[in-house]
């Protein structure tokens, strides 16, 4: 198993040389949310790569103000600049905070939206996956096949 971290603007300005020296090999970096690019995404990707840390990107999905398709297109718009450098997938992140902003989603509707999001990314040649906390995944929020 390889040591990895998850980062976003919440961590501030990261010293990526220090991260590398701590043994981290992989960084899964928040590219954005809804239609907004994370303010530290570009910095985090470029500095991680400069320090020999492989990257994957995740998009925190909100469907309260834009559609699932618009979420996917915003993610692709950003990710395409790094397509040849992404070694650890593009990830769909749907969690409890998404639920707070869009209550009333059924398991089927939530799963269909996440599946649609992933299919859009996969259709552009990316490896994809679902990125969430284990409690959320184990809670039955997604259909078993997803």
XYZ file of C-alpha atoms in Angstrom:
146
model
C 0.000 0.000 0.000
C 1.195 3.521 -0.835
C 0.837 6.497 1.472
C -1.541 9.142 0.161
C -3.336 12.313 1.197
C -6.446 14.275 0.256
C -6.022 18.040 -0.049
C -7.981 21.159 -0.953
C -7.795 24.876 -0.229
C -8.703 24.026 3.381
C -5.066 23.008 3.998
C -3.760 26.421 2.895
C -0.373 26.696 1.193
C 1.191 23.263 1.394
C 4.933 22.674 1.566
C 5.027 19.866 -1.005
C 8.732 19.113 -0.436
C 7.889 18.428 3.207
C 4.927 16.276 2.132
C 7.239 14.274 -0.141
C 9.835 13.833 2.609
C 7.109 12.471 4.905
C 6.686 9.510 2.562
C 3.560 10.561 0.697
C 3.452 9.048 -2.794
C -0.070 10.017 -3.922
C -2.222 13.131 -3.537
C -5.907 13.167 -4.363
C -6.599 16.838 -4.924
C -9.943 18.608 -4.945
C -10.305 20.220 -8.346
C -13.478 22.008 -7.339
C -17.122 21.847 -6.440
C -20.381 22.711 -8.178
C -19.064 25.012 -10.944
C -16.162 26.486 -8.975
C -12.482 25.600 -9.247
C -10.745 25.079 -5.891
C -8.520 28.118 -5.315
C -5.511 25.908 -4.512
C -6.103 23.162 -7.103
C -3.650 24.366 -9.736
C -0.956 25.098 -7.144
C -1.456 21.744 -5.415
C -1.332 19.749 -8.655
C 1.726 21.504 -10.018
C 3.678 21.415 -6.753
C 2.777 17.790 -6.063
C 3.966 16.810 -9.537
C 7.160 18.898 -9.192
C 7.931 16.914 -6.052
C 7.340 13.530 -7.674
C 3.971 12.898 -6.045
C 1.381 11.253 -8.294
C -2.043 12.891 -8.442
C -5.704 12.103 -8.785
C -8.471 14.706 -8.764
C -11.886 14.801 -7.159
C -14.925 16.978 -7.707
C -17.262 17.671 -4.805
C -20.682 17.385 -6.416
C -23.503 19.760 -5.566
C -26.703 19.649 -7.594
C -28.570 22.462 -5.884
C -27.680 25.194 -8.404
C -26.302 23.300 -11.411
C -27.023 19.924 -12.992
C -24.964 16.778 -12.706
C -23.905 17.295 -16.330
C -22.732 20.826 -15.568
C -20.718 19.491 -12.617
C -19.029 16.982 -14.931
C -18.330 19.577 -17.619
C -16.797 21.993 -15.096
C -14.578 19.181 -13.803
C -13.500 18.203 -17.317
C -12.773 21.816 -18.235
C -10.239 21.944 -15.423
C -8.912 18.367 -15.545
C -8.184 18.348 -19.274
C -5.123 20.552 -18.732
C -3.610 17.736 -16.642
C -4.982 14.698 -18.471
C -1.601 13.142 -19.257
C -0.404 13.674 -15.660
C -3.328 12.179 -13.724
C -2.316 8.721 -12.491
C -5.004 8.169 -9.853
C -8.356 8.746 -11.507
C -10.979 11.422 -11.574
C -13.304 10.951 -8.642
C -16.950 11.820 -8.039
C -17.315 13.037 -4.453
C -20.899 12.939 -3.155
C -21.264 13.137 0.617
C -23.441 14.324 3.469
C -22.908 17.993 2.599
C -24.362 17.315 -0.847
C -27.426 15.898 0.895
C -27.818 19.026 3.027
C -27.954 21.221 -0.070
C -30.160 18.819 -2.064
C -32.415 16.968 0.366
C -34.872 14.376 -0.813
C -32.604 12.461 -3.170
C -33.516 8.785 -3.304
C -30.859 6.086 -3.474
C -31.823 5.449 -7.104
C -31.706 9.143 -8.139
C -28.414 9.737 -6.307
C -26.862 6.628 -7.860
C -28.123 7.531 -11.325
C -26.647 11.028 -11.064
C -23.268 9.751 -9.873
C -23.278 7.105 -12.604
C -24.085 9.756 -15.221
C -21.278 11.990 -13.891
C -18.790 9.116 -14.100
C -19.952 8.091 -17.579
C -19.353 11.636 -18.869
C -15.787 11.581 -17.507
C -15.149 8.035 -18.708
C -16.434 9.018 -22.150
C -13.566 11.512 -22.333
C -10.984 8.801 -21.641
C -10.526 9.066 -17.885
C -10.366 6.312 -15.295
C -13.021 7.135 -12.718
C -14.317 6.221 -9.297
C -16.479 7.291 -6.362
C -14.708 9.236 -3.628
C -16.524 9.508 -0.312
C -16.158 8.648 3.324
C -16.696 5.001 4.270
C -19.619 5.775 6.550
C -21.481 7.395 3.675
C -20.750 4.541 1.280
C -21.723 1.882 3.828
C -24.949 3.737 4.740
C -26.779 2.493 1.643
C -26.830 5.882 -0.058
C -25.798 4.258 -3.363
C -27.216 1.225 -5.111
C -25.068 -1.905 -4.632
C -24.025 -2.077 -8.307
C -22.676 1.480 -8.161
